């Protein structure tokens, strides 16, 4: 009723506030083939093996019940999965890097970013034997700087040398349950239909021949 649940994970398990988990039925054996019934976010670490969470999304037809299972792909008890990020990772396909958003997304889900390349092509941190995944995206060559390309090449070569697995950005977003959001358009007091119609390029309405 209050959109609050409790999970039997706490400070002993490396749980942190704002970590998000998908919720599954108790008989789930393979989360990749099952539909998550809900999503929860950790609000408070109460004890060594108890935390309080709020319900983010759920299904009225299939409510959260005692003994349901929770899962996130970026965290294991006593273990934090670590990632390295290439340059040019674009979440919303606007042609601009979203590396800061991706770093926050990984950390919220309990993962760790060992290394990343910023928008200037500068590498931060480093890939080592503990790095689990190298996250790749669709960096467009014509938009990339020489510094970004050089840093990407260095990360890829080091990941190959250490046997670090590669992961596409789309797979990471799917695993975390990330959803792209559309911008909101407000209807002000004096708004009219013309404010929301598509505007022609150059301000000139094309005429059919």
CSV table of C-alpha atoms in Angstrom, one decimal, residues 15-174:
chain,number,residue,atom,x,y,z
A,15,UNK,CA,24.4,-2.9,-0.7
A,16,UNK,CA,24.2,0.9,-1.3
A,17,UNK,CA,21.4,3.5,-1.4
A,18,UNK,CA,19.9,4.1,-4.9
A,19,UNK,CA,20.9,0.6,-6.1
A,20,UNK,CA,18.0,-0.7,-8.3
A,21,UNK,CA,16.9,-4.3,-8.6
A,22,UNK,CA,14.4,-6.2,-10.8
A,23,UNK,CA,11.9,-8.4,-9.0
A,24,UNK,CA,11.1,-12.0,-10.1
A,25,UNK,CA,8.9,-14.8,-8.9
A,26,UNK,CA,10.4,-17.3,-6.4
A,27,UNK,CA,10.6,-20.1,-8.9
A,28,UNK,CA,12.6,-18.2,-11.4
A,29,UNK,CA,15.8,-20.0,-12.6
A,30,UNK,CA,16.9,-17.9,-15.5
A,31,UNK,CA,16.3,-14.2,-15.4
A,32,UNK,CA,17.2,-13.8,-19.1
A,33,UNK,CA,14.1,-15.8,-20.1
A,34,UNK,CA,11.7,-14.4,-17.5
A,35,UNK,CA,9.8,-11.1,-17.3
A,36,UNK,CA,10.6,-8.9,-14.3
A,37,UNK,CA,7.4,-8.2,-12.4
A,38,UNK,CA,8.7,-5.1,-10.7
A,39,UNK,CA,11.6,-2.7,-10.1
A,40,UNK,CA,12.7,-1.5,-6.7
A,41,UNK,CA,15.2,1.1,-5.4
A,42,UNK,CA,17.2,0.8,-2.2
A,43,UNK,CA,16.3,3.7,0.1
A,44,UNK,CA,17.9,2.8,3.5
A,45,UNK,CA,20.4,0.3,4.8
A,46,UNK,CA,18.8,-0.8,8.1
A,47,UNK,CA,21.2,-3.5,9.3
A,48,UNK,CA,23.8,-6.0,8.3
A,49,UNK,CA,21.2,-8.1,6.4
A,50,UNK,CA,18.2,-5.8,6.0
A,51,UNK,CA,17.4,-2.9,3.7
A,52,UNK,CA,14.4,-0.8,2.9
A,53,UNK,CA,13.3,-0.1,-0.7
A,54,UNK,CA,10.7,1.7,-2.6
A,55,UNK,CA,8.7,0.2,-5.5
A,56,UNK,CA,9.5,2.0,-8.8
A,57,UNK,CA,7.4,0.0,-11.2
A,58,UNK,CA,5.1,-3.0,-10.6
A,59,UNK,CA,2.2,-5.0,-12.1
A,60,UNK,CA,-1.2,-4.9,-10.4
A,61,UNK,CA,-2.0,-8.3,-11.8
A,62,UNK,CA,1.3,-9.7,-10.4
A,63,UNK,CA,2.1,-7.9,-7.2
A,64,UNK,CA,5.3,-8.2,-5.2
A,65,UNK,CA,5.0,-11.0,-2.6
A,66,UNK,CA,7.1,-12.4,0.2
A,67,UNK,CA,10.0,-14.6,-1.0
A,68,UNK,CA,10.2,-13.0,-4.4
A,69,UNK,CA,13.7,-12.8,-5.8
A,70,UNK,CA,15.6,-9.6,-6.8
A,71,UNK,CA,18.4,-9.3,-9.3
A,72,UNK,CA,20.7,-6.8,-10.9
A,73,UNK,CA,23.3,-7.8,-13.5
A,74,UNK,CA,25.9,-5.3,-12.2
A,75,UNK,CA,26.3,-6.6,-8.7
A,76,UNK,CA,26.9,-9.8,-6.8
A,77,UNK,CA,27.0,-10.3,-3.0
A,78,UNK,CA,30.4,-9.3,-1.8
A,79,UNK,CA,31.4,-8.4,-5.3
A,80,UNK,CA,31.1,-5.3,-7.5
A,81,UNK,CA,31.4,-5.9,-11.3
A,82,UNK,CA,33.8,-3.4,-12.9
A,83,UNK,CA,33.6,-1.7,-16.3
A,84,UNK,CA,35.7,0.3,-18.7
A,85,UNK,CA,34.0,2.8,-21.0
A,86,UNK,CA,35.1,3.8,-24.5
A,87,UNK,CA,34.7,7.3,-25.8
A,88,UNK,CA,31.6,8.3,-27.7
A,89,UNK,CA,29.0,6.3,-25.9
A,90,UNK,CA,25.7,7.9,-26.9
A,91,UNK,CA,22.5,6.9,-25.0
A,92,UNK,CA,19.9,9.2,-26.6
A,93,UNK,CA,21.4,9.1,-30.1
A,94,UNK,CA,21.8,12.9,-30.3
A,95,UNK,CA,25.3,12.7,-31.5
A,96,UNK,CA,26.8,13.7,-28.2
A,97,UNK,CA,28.7,11.6,-25.6
A,98,UNK,CA,26.8,10.5,-22.5
A,99,UNK,CA,29.7,9.1,-20.5
A,100,UNK,CA,28.7,10.8,-17.3
A,101,UNK,CA,25.2,9.4,-17.4
A,102,UNK,CA,26.5,5.9,-18.1
A,103,UNK,CA,29.0,6.2,-15.2
A,104,UNK,CA,26.1,7.2,-12.8
A,105,UNK,CA,23.9,4.4,-14.1
A,106,UNK,CA,26.5,1.8,-13.5
A,107,UNK,CA,27.3,3.1,-10.0
A,108,UNK,CA,23.6,3.3,-9.0
A,109,UNK,CA,23.3,-0.4,-9.9
A,110,UNK,CA,26.2,-1.3,-7.7
A,111,UNK,CA,28.9,-1.6,-10.4
A,112,UNK,CA,32.3,0.1,-10.5
A,113,UNK,CA,33.9,2.1,-13.4
A,114,UNK,CA,37.6,1.3,-13.5
A,115,UNK,CA,38.4,3.4,-16.5
A,116,UNK,CA,36.7,5.7,-18.9
A,117,UNK,CA,37.5,8.2,-21.7
A,118,UNK,CA,36.0,11.7,-21.4
A,119,UNK,CA,34.8,14.0,-24.2
A,120,UNK,CA,38.2,15.4,-24.7
A,121,UNK,CA,39.7,12.0,-25.3
A,122,UNK,CA,41.5,11.9,-22.0
A,123,UNK,CA,41.7,8.4,-20.3
A,124,UNK,CA,40.8,8.2,-16.6
A,125,UNK,CA,41.8,5.2,-14.5
A,126,UNK,CA,43.0,2.0,-16.1
A,127,UNK,CA,42.0,-1.4,-17.2
A,128,UNK,CA,43.4,-4.3,-15.2
A,129,UNK,CA,42.8,-8.0,-14.6
A,130,UNK,CA,39.8,-7.2,-12.4
A,131,UNK,CA,37.9,-5.3,-15.1
A,132,UNK,CA,35.0,-7.4,-16.2
A,133,UNK,CA,33.6,-5.6,-19.2
A,134,UNK,CA,34.6,-3.1,-21.9
A,135,UNK,CA,31.6,-1.1,-23.0
A,136,UNK,CA,31.5,-0.2,-26.6
A,137,UNK,CA,29.2,2.2,-28.5
A,138,UNK,CA,28.8,3.5,-32.0
A,139,UNK,CA,31.4,6.2,-32.1
A,140,UNK,CA,31.1,7.8,-35.5
A,141,UNK,CA,34.6,8.2,-37.1
A,142,UNK,CA,33.8,11.5,-38.8
A,143,UNK,CA,32.7,13.1,-35.5
A,144,UNK,CA,35.5,11.6,-33.3
A,145,UNK,CA,38.6,13.5,-32.5
A,146,UNK,CA,42.1,12.0,-32.9
A,147,UNK,CA,42.5,11.9,-29.1
A,148,UNK,CA,39.3,9.9,-28.7
A,149,UNK,CA,40.3,7.4,-31.4
A,150,UNK,CA,43.7,7.0,-30.0
A,151,UNK,CA,42.4,6.5,-26.4
A,152,UNK,CA,39.8,4.0,-27.7
A,153,UNK,CA,42.5,2.0,-29.5
A,154,UNK,CA,44.6,1.9,-26.3
A,155,UNK,CA,41.7,0.6,-24.2
A,156,UNK,CA,40.7,-2.0,-26.8
A,157,UNK,CA,44.3,-3.3,-27.1
A,158,UNK,CA,44.7,-3.5,-23.3
A,159,UNK,CA,41.3,-5.2,-22.9
A,160,UNK,CA,42.2,-7.8,-25.6
A,161,UNK,CA,45.6,-8.4,-23.8
A,162,UNK,CA,43.9,-9.0,-20.5
A,163,UNK,CA,40.9,-11.0,-21.8
A,164,UNK,CA,38.3,-8.4,-20.8
A,165,UNK,CA,34.9,-9.2,-22.3
A,166,UNK,CA,33.3,-6.6,-24.6
A,167,UNK,CA,29.7,-5.4,-24.2
A,168,UNK,CA,27.6,-3.2,-26.4
A,169,UNK,CA,26.1,-0.1,-24.8
A,170,UNK,CA,22.6,-1.3,-25.9
A,171,UNK,CA,23.1,-4.5,-23.9
A,172,UNK,CA,24.2,-2.6,-20.8
A,173,UNK,CA,21.1,-0.3,-21.0
A,174,UNK,CA,18.8,-3.3,-21.5
